[in-house]
PDB file of C-alpha atoms in Angstrom:
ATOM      1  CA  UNK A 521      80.514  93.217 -17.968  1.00 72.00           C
ATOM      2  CA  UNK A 522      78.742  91.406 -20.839  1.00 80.00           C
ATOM      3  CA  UNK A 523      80.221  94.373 -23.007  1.00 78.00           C
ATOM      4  CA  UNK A 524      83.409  94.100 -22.025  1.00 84.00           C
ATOM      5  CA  UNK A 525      83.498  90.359 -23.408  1.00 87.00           C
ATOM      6  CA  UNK A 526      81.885  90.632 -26.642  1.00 89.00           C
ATOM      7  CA  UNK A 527      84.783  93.077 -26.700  1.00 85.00           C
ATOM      8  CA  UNK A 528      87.776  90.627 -25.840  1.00 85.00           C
ATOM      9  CA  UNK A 529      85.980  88.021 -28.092  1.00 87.00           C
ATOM     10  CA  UNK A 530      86.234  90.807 -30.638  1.00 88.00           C
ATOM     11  CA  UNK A 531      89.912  90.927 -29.971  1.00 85.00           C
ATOM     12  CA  UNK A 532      90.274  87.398 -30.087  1.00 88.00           C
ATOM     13  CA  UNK A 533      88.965  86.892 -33.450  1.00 91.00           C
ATOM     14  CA  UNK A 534      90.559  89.879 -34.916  1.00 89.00           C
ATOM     15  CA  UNK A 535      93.961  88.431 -33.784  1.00 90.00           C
ATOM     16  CA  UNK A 536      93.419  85.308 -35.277  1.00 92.00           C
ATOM     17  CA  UNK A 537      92.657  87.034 -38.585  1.00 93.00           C
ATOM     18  CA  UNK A 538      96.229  89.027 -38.295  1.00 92.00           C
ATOM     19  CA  UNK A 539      97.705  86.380 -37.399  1.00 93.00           C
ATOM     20  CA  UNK A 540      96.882  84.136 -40.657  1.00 94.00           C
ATOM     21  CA  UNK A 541      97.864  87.044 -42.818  1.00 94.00           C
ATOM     22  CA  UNK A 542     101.171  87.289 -41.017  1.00 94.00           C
ATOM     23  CA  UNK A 543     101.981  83.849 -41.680  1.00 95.00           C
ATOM     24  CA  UNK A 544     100.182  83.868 -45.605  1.00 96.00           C
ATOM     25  CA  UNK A 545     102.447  87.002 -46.297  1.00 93.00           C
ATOM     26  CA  UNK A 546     105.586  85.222 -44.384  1.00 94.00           C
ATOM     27  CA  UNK A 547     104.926  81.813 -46.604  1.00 94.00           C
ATOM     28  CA  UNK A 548     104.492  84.043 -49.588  1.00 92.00           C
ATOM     29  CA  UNK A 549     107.617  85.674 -49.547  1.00 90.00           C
ATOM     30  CA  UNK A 550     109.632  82.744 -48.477  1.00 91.00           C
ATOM     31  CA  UNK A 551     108.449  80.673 -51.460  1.00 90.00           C
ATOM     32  CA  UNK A 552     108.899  83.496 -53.971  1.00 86.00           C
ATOM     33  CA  UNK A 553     112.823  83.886 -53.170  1.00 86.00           C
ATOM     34  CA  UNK A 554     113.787  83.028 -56.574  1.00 84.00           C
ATOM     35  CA  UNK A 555     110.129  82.885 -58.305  1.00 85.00           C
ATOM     36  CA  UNK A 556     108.779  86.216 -60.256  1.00 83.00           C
ATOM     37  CA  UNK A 557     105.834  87.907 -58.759  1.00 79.00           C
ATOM     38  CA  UNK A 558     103.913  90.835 -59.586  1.00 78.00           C
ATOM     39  CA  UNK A 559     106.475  93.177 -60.804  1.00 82.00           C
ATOM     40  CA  UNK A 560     109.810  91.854 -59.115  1.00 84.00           C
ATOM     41  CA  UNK A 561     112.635  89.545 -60.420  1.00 83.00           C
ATOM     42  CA  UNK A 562     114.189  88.124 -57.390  1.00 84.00           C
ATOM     43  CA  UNK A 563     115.868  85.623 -59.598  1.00 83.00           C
ATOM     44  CA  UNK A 564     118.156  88.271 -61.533  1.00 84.00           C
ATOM     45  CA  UNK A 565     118.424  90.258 -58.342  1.00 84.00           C
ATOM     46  CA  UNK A 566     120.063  88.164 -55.423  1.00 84.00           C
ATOM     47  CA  UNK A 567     119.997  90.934 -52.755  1.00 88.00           C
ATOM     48  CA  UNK A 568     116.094  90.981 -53.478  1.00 87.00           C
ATOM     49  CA  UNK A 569     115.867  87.397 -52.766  1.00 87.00           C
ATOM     50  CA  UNK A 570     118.265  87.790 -49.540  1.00 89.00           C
ATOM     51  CA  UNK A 571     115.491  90.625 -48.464  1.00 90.00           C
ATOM     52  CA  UNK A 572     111.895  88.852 -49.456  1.00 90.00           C
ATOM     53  CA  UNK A 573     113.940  85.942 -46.792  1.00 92.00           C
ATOM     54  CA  UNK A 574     114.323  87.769 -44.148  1.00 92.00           C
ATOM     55  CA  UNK A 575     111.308  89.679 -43.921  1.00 91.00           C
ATOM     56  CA  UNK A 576     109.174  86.556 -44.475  1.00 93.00           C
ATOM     57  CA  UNK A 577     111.077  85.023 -41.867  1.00 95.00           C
ATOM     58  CA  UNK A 578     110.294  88.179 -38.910  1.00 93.00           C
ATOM     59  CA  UNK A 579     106.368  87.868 -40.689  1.00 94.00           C
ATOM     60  CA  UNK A 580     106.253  84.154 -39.627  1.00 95.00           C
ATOM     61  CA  UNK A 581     107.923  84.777 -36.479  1.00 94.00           C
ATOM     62  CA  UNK A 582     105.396  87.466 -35.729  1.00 93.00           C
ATOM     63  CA  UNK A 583     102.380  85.133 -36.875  1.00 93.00           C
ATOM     64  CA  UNK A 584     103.404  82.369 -34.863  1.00 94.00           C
ATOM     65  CA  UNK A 585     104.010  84.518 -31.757  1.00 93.00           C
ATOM     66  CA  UNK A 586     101.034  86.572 -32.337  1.00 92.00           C
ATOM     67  CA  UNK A 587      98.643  83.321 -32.276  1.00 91.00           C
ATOM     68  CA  UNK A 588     100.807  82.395 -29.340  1.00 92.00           C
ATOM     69  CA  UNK A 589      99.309  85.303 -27.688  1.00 91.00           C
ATOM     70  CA  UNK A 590      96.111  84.919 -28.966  1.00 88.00           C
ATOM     71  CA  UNK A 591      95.980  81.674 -26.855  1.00 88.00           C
ATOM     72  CA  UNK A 592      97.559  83.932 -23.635  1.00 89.00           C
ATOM     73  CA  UNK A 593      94.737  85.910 -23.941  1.00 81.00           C
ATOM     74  CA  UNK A 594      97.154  89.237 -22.902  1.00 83.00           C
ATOM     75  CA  UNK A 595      95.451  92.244 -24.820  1.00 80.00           C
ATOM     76  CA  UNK A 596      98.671  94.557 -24.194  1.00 85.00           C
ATOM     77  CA  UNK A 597     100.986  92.009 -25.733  1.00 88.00           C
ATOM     78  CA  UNK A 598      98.457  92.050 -28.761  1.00 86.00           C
ATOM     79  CA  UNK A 599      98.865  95.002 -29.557  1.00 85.00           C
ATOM     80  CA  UNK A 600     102.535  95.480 -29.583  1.00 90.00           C
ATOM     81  CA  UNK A 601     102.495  92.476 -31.907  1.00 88.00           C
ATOM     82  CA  UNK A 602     100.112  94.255 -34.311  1.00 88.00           C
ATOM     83  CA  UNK A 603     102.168  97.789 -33.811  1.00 92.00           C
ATOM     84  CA  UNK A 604     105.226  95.720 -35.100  1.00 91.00           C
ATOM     85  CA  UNK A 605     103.659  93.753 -37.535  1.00 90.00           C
ATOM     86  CA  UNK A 606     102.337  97.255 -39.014  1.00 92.00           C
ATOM     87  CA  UNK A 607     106.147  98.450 -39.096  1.00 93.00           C
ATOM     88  CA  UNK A 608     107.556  95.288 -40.533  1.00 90.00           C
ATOM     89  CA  UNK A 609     105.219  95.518 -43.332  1.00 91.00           C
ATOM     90  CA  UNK A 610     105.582  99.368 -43.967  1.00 93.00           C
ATOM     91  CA  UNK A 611     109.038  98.788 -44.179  1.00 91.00           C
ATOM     92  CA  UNK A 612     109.271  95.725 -46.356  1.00 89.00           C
ATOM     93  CA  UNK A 613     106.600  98.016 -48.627  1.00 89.00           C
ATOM     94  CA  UNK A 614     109.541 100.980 -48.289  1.00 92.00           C
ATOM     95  CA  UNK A 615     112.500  98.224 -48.908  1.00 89.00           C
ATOM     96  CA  UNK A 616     110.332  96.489 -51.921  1.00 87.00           C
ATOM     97  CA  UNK A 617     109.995 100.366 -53.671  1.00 88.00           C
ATOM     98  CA  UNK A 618     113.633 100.471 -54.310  1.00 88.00           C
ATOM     99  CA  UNK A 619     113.874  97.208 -56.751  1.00 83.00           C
ATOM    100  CA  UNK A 620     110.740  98.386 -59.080  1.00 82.00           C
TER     101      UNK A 620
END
């Protein structure tokens, strides 16, 4: 029993930290719609800029509902937040590859 919560403290704390990079990397994106970063010109490229705003905006969503669960407390919901968090992000890496 005393195993099983150090585990969902575990849980808790891990989806706390996913949860503040969802929202940092939502934020991040949003504010760099028409900013340079790294190696991408969003500024020269509008489709770019329509893309970086609507993946930070499904990022934020997902941070905000993933600390929503967090404060549930429903493991199984957790997860499927993290599962699609983990697509979101392999896909925006995917998307992001075709403007270098």
């Amino acid at each position: 029993m005393k195993g099983f919560l150090i585990l969902k403290i575990l849980a808790i704390i891990l989806l706390i930290v996913v949860s503040s990079i969802l929202l940092f990397m939502g934020g991040y994106l949003l504010g760099h719609q028409r900013k340079p970063f790294l190696v991408f010109h969003p500024e020269s490229t509008p489709t770019l800029g329509g893309v970086l705003k609507v993946c930070g905006l499904i990022l934020l969503a997902l941070g905000v509902l993933s600390l929503f669960i967090t404060i549930i407390g429903q493991i199984l919901w957790a997860l499927l937040i993290v599962l699609c968090a983990a697509f979101f992000v392999s896909i925006l890496s995917f998307i992001m590859l075709t403007y270098l």
